Amino acid sequence: MRLIDYPTIIRQAWAAFDPSQTVQAIEDISARVSTNHVFRITLDSGDRVIAKLSYFGKFEHFRDDHRIIQALANNLLYPFENVLARSLSKNGQVFIYRHQEHTIDAWVVFYNPIRTMNRMPRRLDETHIRKLGAEIARFHLACNRASPVLPKYAKTLRSDIQGLLDLLGTETGQYEHRLNEEALRRQCHLFLENRQKLVAKTVETMPVFVDWNIGNFSVTDDLKLYSRWDYDWFRISYRVMDFYFFSRVCSDVGDRTVFSYVIGPLMEERFGWFLEEYHKIYPLTEREIRFLPEAYRFFILNYVIKYGRYFFHRTYATKLQHEAYETYFPSIETFDADTILRRLNI
């Protein structure tokens, strides 16, 4: 792919959105741990907006993600009505600019800077964890109640994993995964079989955000969810897909970007505190608890194996992918659902 001139594309996008104001300054504020590029834009009026530019995946998925998030943000009731960042709209629709030139296909969306309050500490204590568990249960309930008014969503866990299997049938896929193709196919089929057995057509889907790092949400003084910005890794899926990241947030090691991807945090006593409080407000089912290791397996398959080279430096991606076969996948067998079920009296 040719080098992308981000500032020029952003200026063109803003001119298409509102030619009455011009862009005076563009500041790159990207976290540099994702495929999105984020910029703070200062206009000639002194107003500021945030621009997100992406060229990863499919335009249709980028568009649908933002339309659904906007609909969700507009339909969440108190006290979550201001939790999600809102994109800028034009003619009643989220404004999305598509830049196509030669081999470049890049997309830009603008949204208002979201207010933040308190950041939670990197390592939470028991009080933090229990309050967070209860608060996320309330937020999930609110998202579930808003689900009926959201637009249709094309991506599913099944289609993502089938996409990985299809990749293995190509020359590129066979070359990249030649040393572990048989093992990878086995992991994909295990996931598809367990998804069908445990949750397909029996567990409802709802908006989930998959990526809950400490850095992308803030809370009030009494640990109520105040805001979350960042549309990365959003999907309509099973609510337990969010739990992999919450187990990391609760982990004894603490929430960090550089972190082992082993399944251990899902079985820590500390994550048990989170589940206890969550379950009191939005009860979990046996099928959902037994699906937890599959949420983990999906993360490794989709984001470490399938897309790892996009999210991480190639050397680090190769390291993680090697560890997946040596450590991550075997660790799934250590998951003890029965202990969690007894703890929650399910």
Coordinates of N, CA and C in Angstrom, one line a residue, residues 84-168:
L84 N -21.3 7.1 25.9 CA -20.7 6.8 24.6 C -20.5 8.1 23.8
A85 N -19.3 8.2 23.1 CA -19.0 9.3 22.2 C -20.0 9.3 21.1
R86 N -20.4 10.5 20.6 CA -21.3 10.6 19.5 C -20.6 11.1 18.3
S87 N -20.8 10.5 17.2 CA -20.2 10.9 15.9 C -21.0 12.1 15.4
L88 N -20.3 12.9 14.6 CA -21.0 14.0 13.9 C -21.8 13.5 12.8
S89 N -23.0 14.1 12.6 CA -24.0 13.6 11.6 C -24.3 14.7 10.6
K90 N -24.7 14.2 9.4 CA -25.1 15.1 8.4 C -26.3 14.5 7.6
N91 N -27.3 15.3 7.4 CA -28.5 14.8 6.7 C -29.1 13.6 7.5
G92 N -29.0 13.6 8.8 CA -29.6 12.5 9.6 C -28.9 11.3 9.7
Q93 N -27.6 11.2 9.2 CA -26.8 10.0 9.2 C -25.4 10.3 9.7
V94 N -24.8 9.4 10.4 CA -23.4 9.6 10.8 C -22.6 9.9 9.5
F95 N -21.8 11.0 9.6 CA -21.0 11.4 8.4 C -19.8 10.5 8.3
I96 N -19.6 9.8 7.2 CA -18.4 9.0 7.0 C -17.8 9.4 5.6
Y97 N -16.6 9.8 5.6 CA -15.9 10.2 4.4 C -15.1 9.0 3.9
R98 N -15.3 8.7 2.6 CA -14.5 7.6 2.0 C -13.5 8.2 1.0
H99 N -12.2 7.9 1.2 CA -11.2 8.4 0.3 C -10.6 7.2 -0.5
Q100 N -10.9 7.2 -1.8 CA -10.4 6.2 -2.7 C -9.5 6.7 -3.7
E101 N -8.2 6.3 -3.7 CA -7.3 6.8 -4.7 C -6.2 5.7 -4.9
H102 N -6.1 5.3 -6.2 CA -5.2 4.2 -6.6 C -5.5 3.0 -5.6
T103 N -4.5 2.6 -4.9 CA -4.7 1.4 -4.0 C -5.1 1.8 -2.6
I104 N -5.3 3.1 -2.3 CA -5.7 3.6 -1.0 C -7.2 3.6 -0.9
D105 N -7.8 3.0 0.2 CA -9.2 3.1 0.5 C -9.2 3.4 2.0
A106 N -9.4 4.6 2.4 CA -9.4 5.1 3.8 C -10.7 5.8 4.1
W107 N -11.1 5.7 5.4 CA -12.4 6.2 5.8 C -12.2 7.1 7.1
V108 N -13.0 8.1 7.2 CA -12.9 9.1 8.3 C -14.2 9.3 8.9
V109 N -14.3 9.3 10.2 CA -15.5 9.7 10.9 C -15.1 10.7 12.0
F110 N -15.9 11.7 12.2 CA -15.6 12.8 13.2 C -16.6 12.6 14.4
Y111 N -16.1 12.9 15.6 CA -17.0 12.9 16.7 C -16.5 13.9 17.8
N112 N -17.5 14.3 18.6 CA -17.2 15.3 19.6 C -16.3 14.7 20.7
P113 N -15.3 15.5 21.1 CA -14.5 15.0 22.3 C -15.4 14.6 23.4
I114 N -15.2 13.5 24.1 CA -16.0 13.1 25.2 C -15.4 13.5 26.5
R115 N -16.2 13.9 27.4 CA -15.7 14.3 28.7 C -15.3 13.1 29.5
T116 N -14.2 13.2 30.2 CA -13.8 12.1 31.1 C -13.7 12.5 32.6
M117 N -13.8 11.6 33.5 CA -13.7 11.9 34.9 C -12.5 11.2 35.5
N118 N -12.8 10.3 36.4 CA -11.7 9.6 37.1 C -11.2 8.4 36.3
R119 N -9.9 8.2 36.2 CA -9.4 7.0 35.7 C -9.2 6.0 36.9
M120 N -9.6 4.8 36.7 CA -9.4 3.8 37.7 C -7.9 3.4 37.8
P121 N -7.5 3.0 39.0 CA -6.0 2.6 39.1 C -5.7 1.4 38.3
R122 N -4.4 1.2 37.9 CA -4.0 0.1 37.1 C -4.3 -1.3 37.8
R123 N -4.2 -1.3 39.1 CA -4.5 -2.5 39.8 C -5.6 -2.2 40.8
L124 N -6.8 -2.9 40.6 CA -7.9 -2.6 41.4 C -7.9 -3.4 42.7
D125 N -8.6 -2.8 43.8 CA -8.7 -3.6 45.0 C -10.1 -4.2 45.0
E126 N -10.5 -5.0 46.0 CA -11.7 -5.7 46.0 C -12.9 -4.8 45.9
T127 N -12.9 -3.7 46.5 CA -14.0 -2.7 46.4 C -14.2 -2.2 45.0
H128 N -13.1 -1.9 44.4 CA -13.2 -1.4 43.0 C -13.8 -2.5 42.1
I129 N -13.3 -3.7 42.3 CA -13.8 -4.8 41.4 C -15.3 -5.1 41.6
R130 N -15.7 -5.1 42.8 CA -17.1 -5.5 43.1 C -18.0 -4.3 42.5
K131 N -17.6 -3.1 42.7 CA -18.5 -2.0 42.2 C -18.5 -2.0 40.7
L132 N -17.3 -2.3 40.1 CA -17.3 -2.4 38.6 C -18.1 -3.5 38.1
G133 N -18.1 -4.6 38.8 CA -19.0 -5.8 38.3 C -20.5 -5.4 38.3
A134 N -20.9 -4.7 39.4 CA -22.3 -4.3 39.4 C -22.6 -3.2 38.4
E135 N -21.7 -2.3 38.2 CA -21.9 -1.2 37.2 C -22.0 -1.7 35.8
I136 N -21.1 -2.7 35.4 CA -21.1 -3.2 34.1 C -22.4 -4.0 33.8
A137 N -22.9 -4.7 34.9 CA -24.1 -5.5 34.7 C -25.3 -4.5 34.4
R138 N -25.3 -3.3 35.1 CA -26.3 -2.3 34.8 C -26.2 -1.8 33.4
F139 N -24.9 -1.6 32.9 CA -24.7 -1.1 31.6 C -25.1 -2.1 30.5
H140 N -24.7 -3.4 30.8 CA -25.1 -4.4 29.8 C -26.7 -4.5 29.7
L141 N -27.3 -4.4 30.8 CA -28.8 -4.4 30.8 C -29.4 -3.3 30.0
A142 N -28.8 -2.1 30.1 CA -29.2 -0.9 29.3 C -29.0 -1.1 27.8
C143 N -27.8 -1.7 27.5 CA -27.5 -2.0 26.1 C -28.5 -3.1 25.5
N144 N -28.8 -4.0 26.4 CA -29.7 -5.1 25.9 C -31.1 -4.5 25.6
R145 N -31.5 -3.6 26.5 CA -32.9 -3.0 26.3 C -33.0 -2.1 25.1
A146 N -31.8 -1.6 24.7 CA -31.8 -0.7 23.5 C -31.6 -1.5 22.2
S147 N -31.3 -2.8 22.3 CA -31.0 -3.6 21.1 C -32.1 -3.7 20.1
P148 N -33.4 -3.7 20.4 CA -34.4 -3.8 19.4 C -34.4 -2.7 18.4
V149 N -33.9 -1.5 18.7 CA -34.0 -0.4 17.8 C -32.7 -0.2 17.0
L150 N -31.8 -1.1 17.1 CA -30.5 -0.9 16.4 C -30.6 -1.5 15.0
P151 N -29.8 -1.0 14.1 CA -29.8 -1.6 12.7 C -29.2 -3.0 12.7
K152 N -29.5 -3.7 11.6 CA -28.9 -5.0 11.5 C -27.4 -5.0 11.4
Y153 N -26.8 -6.1 11.9 CA -25.3 -6.2 11.9 C -24.9 -7.4 11.2
A154 N -23.9 -7.3 10.3 CA -23.5 -8.4 9.5 C -22.5 -9.4 10.1
K155 N -21.5 -8.8 10.9 CA -20.5 -9.7 11.5 C -21.0 -10.6 12.6
T156 N -20.5 -11.8 12.6 CA -20.8 -12.8 13.6 C -19.5 -13.5 14.0
L157 N -19.6 -14.1 15.2 CA -18.4 -14.9 15.6 C -18.2 -16.0 14.6
R158 N -19.3 -16.6 14.1 CA -19.1 -17.7 13.2 C -18.5 -17.3 11.9
S159 N -19.0 -16.1 11.4 CA -18.4 -15.6 10.1 C -17.0 -15.3 10.2
D160 N -16.6 -14.7 11.4 CA -15.1 -14.4 11.6 C -14.3 -15.6 11.5
I161 N -14.7 -16.7 12.2 CA -13.9 -17.9 12.3 C -13.9 -18.6 11.0
Q162 N -15.1 -18.6 10.3 CA -15.1 -19.2 9.0 C -14.2 -18.4 8.0
G163 N -14.1 -17.1 8.2 CA -13.2 -16.3 7.4 C -11.7 -16.8 7.6
L164 N -11.4 -17.1 8.8 CA -10.0 -17.7 9.1 C -9.8 -19.0 8.4
L165 N -10.8 -19.9 8.5 CA -10.7 -21.2 7.8 C -10.6 -21.0 6.3
D166 N -11.4 -20.0 5.7 CA -11.3 -19.7 4.3 C -9.9 -19.2 3.9
L167 N -9.3 -18.4 4.8 CA -7.9 -17.9 4.6 C -6.9 -19.1 4.5
L168 N -7.2 -20.1 5.3 CA -6.3 -21.3 5.2 C -6.3 -22.0 3.9

